[in-house]
JSON list of C-alpha atoms and ligand atoms in Angstrom, two decimals:
[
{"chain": "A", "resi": 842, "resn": "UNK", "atom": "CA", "xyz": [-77.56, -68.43, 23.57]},
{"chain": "A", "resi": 843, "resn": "UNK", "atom": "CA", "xyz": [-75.76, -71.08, 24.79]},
{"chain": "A", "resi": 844, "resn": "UNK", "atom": "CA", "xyz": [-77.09, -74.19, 26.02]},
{"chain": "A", "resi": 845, "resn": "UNK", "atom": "CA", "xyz": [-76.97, -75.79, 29.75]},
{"chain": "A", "resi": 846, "resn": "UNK", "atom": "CA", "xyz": [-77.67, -79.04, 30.97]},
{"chain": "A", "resi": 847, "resn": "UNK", "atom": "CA", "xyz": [-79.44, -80.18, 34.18]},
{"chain": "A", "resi": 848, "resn": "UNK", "atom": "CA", "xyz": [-79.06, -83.88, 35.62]},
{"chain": "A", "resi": 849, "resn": "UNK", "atom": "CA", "xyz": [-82.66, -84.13, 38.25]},
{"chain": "A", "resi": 850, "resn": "UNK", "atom": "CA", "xyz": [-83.72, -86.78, 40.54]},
{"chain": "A", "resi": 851, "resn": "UNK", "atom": "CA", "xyz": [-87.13, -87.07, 39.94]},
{"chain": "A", "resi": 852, "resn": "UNK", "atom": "CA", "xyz": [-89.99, -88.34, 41.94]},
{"chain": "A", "resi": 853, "resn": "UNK", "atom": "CA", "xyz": [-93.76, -88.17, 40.77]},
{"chain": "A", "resi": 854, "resn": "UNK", "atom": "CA", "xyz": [-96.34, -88.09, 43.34]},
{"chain": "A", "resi": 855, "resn": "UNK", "atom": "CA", "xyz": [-99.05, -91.17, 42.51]},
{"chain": "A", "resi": 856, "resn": "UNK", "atom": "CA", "xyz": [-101.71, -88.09, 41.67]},
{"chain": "A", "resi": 857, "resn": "UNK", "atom": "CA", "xyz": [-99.89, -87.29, 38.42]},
{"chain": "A", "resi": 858, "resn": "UNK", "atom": "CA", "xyz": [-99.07, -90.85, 37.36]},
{"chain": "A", "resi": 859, "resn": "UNK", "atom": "CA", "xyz": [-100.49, -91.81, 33.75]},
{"chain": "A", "resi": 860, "resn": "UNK", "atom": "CA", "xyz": [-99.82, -87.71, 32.99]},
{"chain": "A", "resi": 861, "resn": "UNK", "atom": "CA", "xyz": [-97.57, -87.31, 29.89]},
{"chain": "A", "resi": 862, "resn": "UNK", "atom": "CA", "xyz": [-95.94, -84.53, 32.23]},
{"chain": "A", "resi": 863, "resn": "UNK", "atom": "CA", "xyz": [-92.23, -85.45, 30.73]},
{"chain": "A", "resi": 864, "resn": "UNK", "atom": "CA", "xyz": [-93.95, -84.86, 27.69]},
{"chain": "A", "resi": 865, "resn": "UNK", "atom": "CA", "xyz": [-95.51, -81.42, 28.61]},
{"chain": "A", "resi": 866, "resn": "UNK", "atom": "CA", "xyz": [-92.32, -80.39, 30.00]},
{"chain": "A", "resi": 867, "resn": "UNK", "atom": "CA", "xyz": [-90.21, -80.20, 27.40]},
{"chain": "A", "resi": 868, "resn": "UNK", "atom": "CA", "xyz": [-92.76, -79.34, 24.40]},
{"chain": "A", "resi": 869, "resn": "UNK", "atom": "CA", "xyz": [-93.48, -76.29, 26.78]},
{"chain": "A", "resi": 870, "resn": "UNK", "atom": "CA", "xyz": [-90.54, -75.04, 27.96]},
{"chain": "A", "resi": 871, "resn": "UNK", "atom": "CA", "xyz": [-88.79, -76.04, 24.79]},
{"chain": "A", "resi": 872, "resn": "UNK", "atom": "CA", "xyz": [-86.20, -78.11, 25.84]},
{"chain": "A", "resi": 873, "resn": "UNK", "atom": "CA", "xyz": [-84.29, -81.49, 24.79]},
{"chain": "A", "resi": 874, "resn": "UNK", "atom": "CA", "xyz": [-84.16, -84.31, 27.45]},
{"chain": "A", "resi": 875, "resn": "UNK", "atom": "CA", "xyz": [-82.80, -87.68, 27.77]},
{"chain": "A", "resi": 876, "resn": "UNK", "atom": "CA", "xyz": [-84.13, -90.11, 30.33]},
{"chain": "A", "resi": 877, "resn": "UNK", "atom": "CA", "xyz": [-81.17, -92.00, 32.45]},
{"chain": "A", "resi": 878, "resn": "UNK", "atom": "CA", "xyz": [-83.04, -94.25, 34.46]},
{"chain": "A", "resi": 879, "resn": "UNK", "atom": "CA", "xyz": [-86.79, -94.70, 35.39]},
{"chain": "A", "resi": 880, "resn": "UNK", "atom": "CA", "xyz": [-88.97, -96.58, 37.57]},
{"chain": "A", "resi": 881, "resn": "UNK", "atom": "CA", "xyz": [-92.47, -97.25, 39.83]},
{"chain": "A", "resi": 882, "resn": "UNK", "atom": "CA", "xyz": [-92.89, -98.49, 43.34]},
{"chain": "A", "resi": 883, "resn": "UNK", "atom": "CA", "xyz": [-95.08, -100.50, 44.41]},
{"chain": "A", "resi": 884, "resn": "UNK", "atom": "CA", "xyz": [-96.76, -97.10, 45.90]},
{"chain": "A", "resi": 885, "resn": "UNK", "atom": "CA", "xyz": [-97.21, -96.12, 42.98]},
{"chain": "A", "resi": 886, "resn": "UNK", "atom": "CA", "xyz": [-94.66, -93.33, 43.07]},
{"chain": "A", "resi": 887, "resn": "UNK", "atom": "CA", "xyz": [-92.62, -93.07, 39.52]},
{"chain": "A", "resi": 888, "resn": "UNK", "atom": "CA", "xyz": [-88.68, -92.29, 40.10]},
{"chain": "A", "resi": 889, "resn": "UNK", "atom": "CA", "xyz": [-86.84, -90.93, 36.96]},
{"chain": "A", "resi": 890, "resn": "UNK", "atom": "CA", "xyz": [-83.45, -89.05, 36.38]},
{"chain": "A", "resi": 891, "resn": "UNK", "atom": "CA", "xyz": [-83.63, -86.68, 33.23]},
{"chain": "A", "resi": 892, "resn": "UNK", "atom": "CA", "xyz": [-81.10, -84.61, 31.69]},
{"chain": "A", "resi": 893, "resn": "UNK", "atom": "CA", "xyz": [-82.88, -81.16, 30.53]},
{"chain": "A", "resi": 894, "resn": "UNK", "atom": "CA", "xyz": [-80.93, -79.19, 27.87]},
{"chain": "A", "resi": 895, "resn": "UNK", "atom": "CA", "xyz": [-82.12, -75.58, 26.75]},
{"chain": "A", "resi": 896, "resn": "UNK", "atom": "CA", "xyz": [-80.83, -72.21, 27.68]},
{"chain": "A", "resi": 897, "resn": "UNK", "atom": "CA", "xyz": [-80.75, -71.61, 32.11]},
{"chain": "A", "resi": 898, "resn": "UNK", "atom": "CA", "xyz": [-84.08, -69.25, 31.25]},
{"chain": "A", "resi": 899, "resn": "UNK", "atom": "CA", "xyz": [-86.06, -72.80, 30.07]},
{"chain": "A", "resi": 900, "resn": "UNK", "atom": "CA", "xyz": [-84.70, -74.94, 32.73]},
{"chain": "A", "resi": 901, "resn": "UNK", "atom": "CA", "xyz": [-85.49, -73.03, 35.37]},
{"chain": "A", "resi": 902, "resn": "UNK", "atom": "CA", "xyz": [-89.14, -72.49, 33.98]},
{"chain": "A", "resi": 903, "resn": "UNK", "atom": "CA", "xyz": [-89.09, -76.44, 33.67]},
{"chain": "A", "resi": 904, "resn": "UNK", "atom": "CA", "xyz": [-88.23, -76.84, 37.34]},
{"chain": "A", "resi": 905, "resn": "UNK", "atom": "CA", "xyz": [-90.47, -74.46, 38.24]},
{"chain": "A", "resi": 906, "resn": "UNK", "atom": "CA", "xyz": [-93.56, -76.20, 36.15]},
{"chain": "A", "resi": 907, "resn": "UNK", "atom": "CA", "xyz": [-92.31, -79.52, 37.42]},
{"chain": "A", "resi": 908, "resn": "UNK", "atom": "CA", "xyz": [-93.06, -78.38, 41.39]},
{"chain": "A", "resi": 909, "resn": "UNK", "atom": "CA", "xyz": [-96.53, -77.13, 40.66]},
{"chain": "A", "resi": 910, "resn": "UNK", "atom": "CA", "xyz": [-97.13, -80.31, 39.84]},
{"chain": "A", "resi": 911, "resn": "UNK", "atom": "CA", "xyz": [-95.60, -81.28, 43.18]},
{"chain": "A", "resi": 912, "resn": "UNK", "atom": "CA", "xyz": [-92.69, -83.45, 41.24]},
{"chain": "A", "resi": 913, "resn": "UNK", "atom": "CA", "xyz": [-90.42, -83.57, 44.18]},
{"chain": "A", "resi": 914, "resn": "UNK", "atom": "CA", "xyz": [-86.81, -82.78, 42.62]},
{"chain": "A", "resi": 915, "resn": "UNK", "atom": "CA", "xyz": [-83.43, -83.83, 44.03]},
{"chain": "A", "resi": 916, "resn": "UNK", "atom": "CA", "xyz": [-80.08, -82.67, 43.16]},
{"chain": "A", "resi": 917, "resn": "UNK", "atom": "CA", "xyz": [-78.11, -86.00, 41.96]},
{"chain": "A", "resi": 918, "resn": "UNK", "atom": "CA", "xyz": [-75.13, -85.12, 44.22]},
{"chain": "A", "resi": 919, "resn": "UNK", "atom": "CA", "xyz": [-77.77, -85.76, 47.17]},
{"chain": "A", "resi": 920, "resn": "UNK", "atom": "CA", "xyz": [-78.88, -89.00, 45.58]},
{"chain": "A", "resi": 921, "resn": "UNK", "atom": "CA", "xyz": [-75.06, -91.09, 45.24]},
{"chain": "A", "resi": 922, "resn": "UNK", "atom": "CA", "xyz": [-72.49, -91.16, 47.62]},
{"chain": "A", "resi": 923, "resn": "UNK", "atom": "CA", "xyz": [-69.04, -92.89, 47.67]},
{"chain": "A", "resi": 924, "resn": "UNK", "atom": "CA", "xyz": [-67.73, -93.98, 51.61]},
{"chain": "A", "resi": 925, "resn": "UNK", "atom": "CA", "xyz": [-64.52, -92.94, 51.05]},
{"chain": "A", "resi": 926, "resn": "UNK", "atom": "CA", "xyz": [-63.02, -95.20, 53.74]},
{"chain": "A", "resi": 927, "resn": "UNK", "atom": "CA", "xyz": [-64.29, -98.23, 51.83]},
{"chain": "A", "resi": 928, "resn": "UNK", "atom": "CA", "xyz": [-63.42, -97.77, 48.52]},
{"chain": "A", "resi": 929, "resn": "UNK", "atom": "CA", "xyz": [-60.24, -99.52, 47.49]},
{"chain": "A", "resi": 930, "resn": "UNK", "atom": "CA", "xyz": [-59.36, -97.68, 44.13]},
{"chain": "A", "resi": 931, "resn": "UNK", "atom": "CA", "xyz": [-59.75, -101.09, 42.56]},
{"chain": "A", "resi": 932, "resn": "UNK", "atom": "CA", "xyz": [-60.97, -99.39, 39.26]},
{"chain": "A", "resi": 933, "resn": "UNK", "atom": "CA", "xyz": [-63.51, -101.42, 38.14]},
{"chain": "A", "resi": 934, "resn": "UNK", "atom": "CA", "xyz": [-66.37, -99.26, 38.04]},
{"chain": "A", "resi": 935, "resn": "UNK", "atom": "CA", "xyz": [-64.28, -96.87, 36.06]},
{"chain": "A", "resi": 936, "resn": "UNK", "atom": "CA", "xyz": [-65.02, -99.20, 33.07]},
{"chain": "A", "resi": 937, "resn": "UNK", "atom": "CA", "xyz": [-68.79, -99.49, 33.67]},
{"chain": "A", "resi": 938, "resn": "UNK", "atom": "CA", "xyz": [-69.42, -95.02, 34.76]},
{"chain": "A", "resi": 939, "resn": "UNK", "atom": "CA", "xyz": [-71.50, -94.36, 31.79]},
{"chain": "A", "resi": 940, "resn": "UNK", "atom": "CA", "xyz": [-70.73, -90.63, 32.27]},
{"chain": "A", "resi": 941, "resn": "UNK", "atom": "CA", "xyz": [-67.31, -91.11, 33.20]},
{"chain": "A", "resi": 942, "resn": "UNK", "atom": "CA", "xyz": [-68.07, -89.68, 36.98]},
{"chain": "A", "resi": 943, "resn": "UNK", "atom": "CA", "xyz": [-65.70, -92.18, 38.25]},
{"chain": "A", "resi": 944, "resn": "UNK", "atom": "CA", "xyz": [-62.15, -92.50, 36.52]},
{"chain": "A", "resi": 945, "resn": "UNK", "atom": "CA", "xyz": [-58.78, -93.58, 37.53]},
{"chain": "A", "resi": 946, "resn": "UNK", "atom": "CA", "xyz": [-56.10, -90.39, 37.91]},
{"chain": "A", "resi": 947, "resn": "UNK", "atom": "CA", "xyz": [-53.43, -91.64, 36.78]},
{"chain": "A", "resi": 948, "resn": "UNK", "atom": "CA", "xyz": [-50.43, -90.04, 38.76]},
{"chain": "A", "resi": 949, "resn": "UNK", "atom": "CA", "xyz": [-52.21, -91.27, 41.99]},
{"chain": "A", "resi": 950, "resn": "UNK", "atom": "CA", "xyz": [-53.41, -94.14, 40.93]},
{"chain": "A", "resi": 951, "resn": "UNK", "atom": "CA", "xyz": [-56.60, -93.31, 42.77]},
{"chain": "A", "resi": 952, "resn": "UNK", "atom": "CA", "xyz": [-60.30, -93.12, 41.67]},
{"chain": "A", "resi": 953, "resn": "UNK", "atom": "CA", "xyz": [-62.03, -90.33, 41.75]},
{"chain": "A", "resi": 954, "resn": "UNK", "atom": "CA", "xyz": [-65.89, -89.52, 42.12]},
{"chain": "A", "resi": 955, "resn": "UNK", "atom": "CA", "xyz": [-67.01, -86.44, 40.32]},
{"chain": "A", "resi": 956, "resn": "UNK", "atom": "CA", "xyz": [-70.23, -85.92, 41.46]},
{"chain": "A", "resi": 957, "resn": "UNK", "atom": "CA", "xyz": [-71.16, -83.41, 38.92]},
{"chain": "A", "resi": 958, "resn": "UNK", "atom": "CA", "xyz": [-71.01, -85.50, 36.01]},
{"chain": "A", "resi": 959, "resn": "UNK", "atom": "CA", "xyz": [-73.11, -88.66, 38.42]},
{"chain": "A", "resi": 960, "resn": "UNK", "atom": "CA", "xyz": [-76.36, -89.62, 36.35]},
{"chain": "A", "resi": 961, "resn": "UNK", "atom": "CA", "xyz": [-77.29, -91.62, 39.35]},
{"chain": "A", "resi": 962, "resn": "UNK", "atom": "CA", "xyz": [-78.08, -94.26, 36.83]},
{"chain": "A", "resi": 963, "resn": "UNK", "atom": "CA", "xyz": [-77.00, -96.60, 40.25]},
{"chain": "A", "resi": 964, "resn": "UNK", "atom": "CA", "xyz": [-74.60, -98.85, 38.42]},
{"chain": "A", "resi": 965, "resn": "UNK", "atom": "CA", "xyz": [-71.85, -99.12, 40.17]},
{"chain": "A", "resi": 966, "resn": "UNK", "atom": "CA", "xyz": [-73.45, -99.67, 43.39]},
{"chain": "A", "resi": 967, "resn": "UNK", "atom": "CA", "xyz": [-74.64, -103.06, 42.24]},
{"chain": "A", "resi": 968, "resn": "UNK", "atom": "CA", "xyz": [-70.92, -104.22, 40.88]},
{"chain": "A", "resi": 969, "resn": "UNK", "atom": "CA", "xyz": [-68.89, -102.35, 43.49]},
{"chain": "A", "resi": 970, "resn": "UNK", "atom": "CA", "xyz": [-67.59, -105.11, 45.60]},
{"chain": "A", "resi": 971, "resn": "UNK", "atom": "CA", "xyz": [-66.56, -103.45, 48.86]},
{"chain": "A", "resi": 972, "resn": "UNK", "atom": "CA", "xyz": [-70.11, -101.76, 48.43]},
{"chain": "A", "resi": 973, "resn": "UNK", "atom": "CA", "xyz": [-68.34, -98.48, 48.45]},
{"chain": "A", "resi": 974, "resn": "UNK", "atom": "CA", "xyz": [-70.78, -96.42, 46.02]},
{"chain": "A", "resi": 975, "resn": "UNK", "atom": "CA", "xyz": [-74.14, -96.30, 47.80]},
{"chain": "A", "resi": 976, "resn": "UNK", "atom": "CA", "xyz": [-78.08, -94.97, 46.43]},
{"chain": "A", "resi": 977, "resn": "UNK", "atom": "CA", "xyz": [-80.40, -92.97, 48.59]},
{"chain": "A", "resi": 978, "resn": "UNK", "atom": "CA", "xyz": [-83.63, -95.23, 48.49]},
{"chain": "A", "resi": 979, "resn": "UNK", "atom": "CA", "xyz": [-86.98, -93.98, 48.69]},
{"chain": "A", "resi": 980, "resn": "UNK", "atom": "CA", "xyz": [-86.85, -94.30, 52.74]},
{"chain": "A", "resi": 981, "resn": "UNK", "atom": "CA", "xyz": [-84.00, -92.15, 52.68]},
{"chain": "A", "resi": 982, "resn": "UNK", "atom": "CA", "xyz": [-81.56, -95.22, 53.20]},
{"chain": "A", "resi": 983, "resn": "UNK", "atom": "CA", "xyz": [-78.30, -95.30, 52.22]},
{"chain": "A", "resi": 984, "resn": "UNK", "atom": "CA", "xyz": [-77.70, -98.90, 50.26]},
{"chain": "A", "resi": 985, "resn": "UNK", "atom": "CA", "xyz": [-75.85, -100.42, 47.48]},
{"chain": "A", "resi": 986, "resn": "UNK", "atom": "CA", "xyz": [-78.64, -102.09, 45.64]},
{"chain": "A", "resi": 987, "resn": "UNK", "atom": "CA", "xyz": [-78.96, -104.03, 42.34]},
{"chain": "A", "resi": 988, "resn": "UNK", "atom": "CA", "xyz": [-79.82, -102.06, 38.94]},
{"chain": "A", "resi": 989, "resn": "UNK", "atom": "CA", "xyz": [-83.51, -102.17, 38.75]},
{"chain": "A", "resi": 990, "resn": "UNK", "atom": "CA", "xyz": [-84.47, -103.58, 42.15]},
{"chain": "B", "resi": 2388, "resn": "LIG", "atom": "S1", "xyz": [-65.54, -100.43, 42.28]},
{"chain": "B", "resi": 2388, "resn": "LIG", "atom": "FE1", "xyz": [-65.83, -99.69, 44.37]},
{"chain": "B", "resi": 2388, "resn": "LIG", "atom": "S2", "xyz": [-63.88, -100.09, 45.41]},
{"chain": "B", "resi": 2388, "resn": "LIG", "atom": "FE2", "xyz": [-63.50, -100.22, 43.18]},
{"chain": "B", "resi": 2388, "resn": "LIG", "atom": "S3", "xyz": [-62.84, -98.13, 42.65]},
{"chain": "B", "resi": 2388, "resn": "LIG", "atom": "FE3", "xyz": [-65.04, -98.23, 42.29]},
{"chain": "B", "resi": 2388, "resn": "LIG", "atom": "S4", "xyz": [-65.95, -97.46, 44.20]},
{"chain": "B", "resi": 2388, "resn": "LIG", "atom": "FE4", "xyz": [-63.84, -97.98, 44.66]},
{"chain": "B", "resi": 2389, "resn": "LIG", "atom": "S1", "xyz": [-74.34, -93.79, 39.54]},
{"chain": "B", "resi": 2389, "resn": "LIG", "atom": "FE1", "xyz": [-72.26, -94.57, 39.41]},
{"chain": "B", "resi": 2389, "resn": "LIG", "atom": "S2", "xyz": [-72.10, -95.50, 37.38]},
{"chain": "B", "resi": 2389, "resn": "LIG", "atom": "FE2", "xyz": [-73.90, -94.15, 37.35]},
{"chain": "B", "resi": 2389, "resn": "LIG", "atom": "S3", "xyz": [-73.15, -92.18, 36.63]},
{"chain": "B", "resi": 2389, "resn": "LIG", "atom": "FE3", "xyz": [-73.05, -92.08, 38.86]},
{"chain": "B", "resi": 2389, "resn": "LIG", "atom": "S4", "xyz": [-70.98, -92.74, 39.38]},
{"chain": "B", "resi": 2389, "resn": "LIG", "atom": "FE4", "xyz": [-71.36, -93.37, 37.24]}
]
């Protein structure tokens, strides 16, 4: 069966912190994961973006055991935006896109964002310098803020 793989914004609720739940997830639901970026407020809350790979049958039964736990998950479209009136196609973030989400078309000239291949690792919101690729913080702000602020 072939394999798929799911990009999720994760956010743990402080009840389930010190839980090897990443852990339990994929021994479970036998999948393979990679972990893109992770973090804990000061509330306590943990943040993470993980790739799941297995067949569409596991990761959906690995979403599903991640909300009983009441793991809040976010698309990573929702989580990255580019203001497309700012951005100057200046190309630098092209070289830095660790998945290649932004890149330079070359008859244009113009960068493009493809949000489906965004890790929402946040990196080029802290080197864009017209502030042009912006995070969703955990008030639901829009901001361009520095890599592991
Ligand atoms: S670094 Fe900013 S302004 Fe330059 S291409 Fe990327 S998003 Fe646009
Ligand atoms: S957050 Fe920016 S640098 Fe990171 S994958 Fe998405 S577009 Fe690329």
């Amino acid at each position: 069966m072939s394999k798929t793989k799911e990009t999720l914004c994760l956010t743990f609720p402080p009840e389930v912190s010190g839980q090897p739940v990443v852990c339990n997830l994929v021994r479970i639901n036998d999948l393979d994961f990679n972990i893109l970026k992770a973090r804990i407020s000061p509330k306590q809350e943990g943040q993470m973006t993980l790739e799941i790979i297995g067949d569409r049958k596991q990761c959906r039964a690995g979403m599903r055991y991640l909300k009983e736990l009441g793991v809040k998950i976010t698309p990573v479209a929702q989580k990255i935006q580019r203001i497309e009136d700012s951005c100057v196609h200046c190309g630098l973030c092209t070289a830095l896109c660790p998945t290649k989400a932004l890149r330079m078309d070359l008859n244009s000239r113009e960068v493009l964002f493809l949000r489906e291949k965004c890790s929402a690792c946040g990196l080029c919101t802290s080197l864009c310098p017209v502030r042009a690729m912006v995070l969703e913080t955990e008030n639901g702000i829009w901001e361009a803020i520095a890599e592991g602020a």
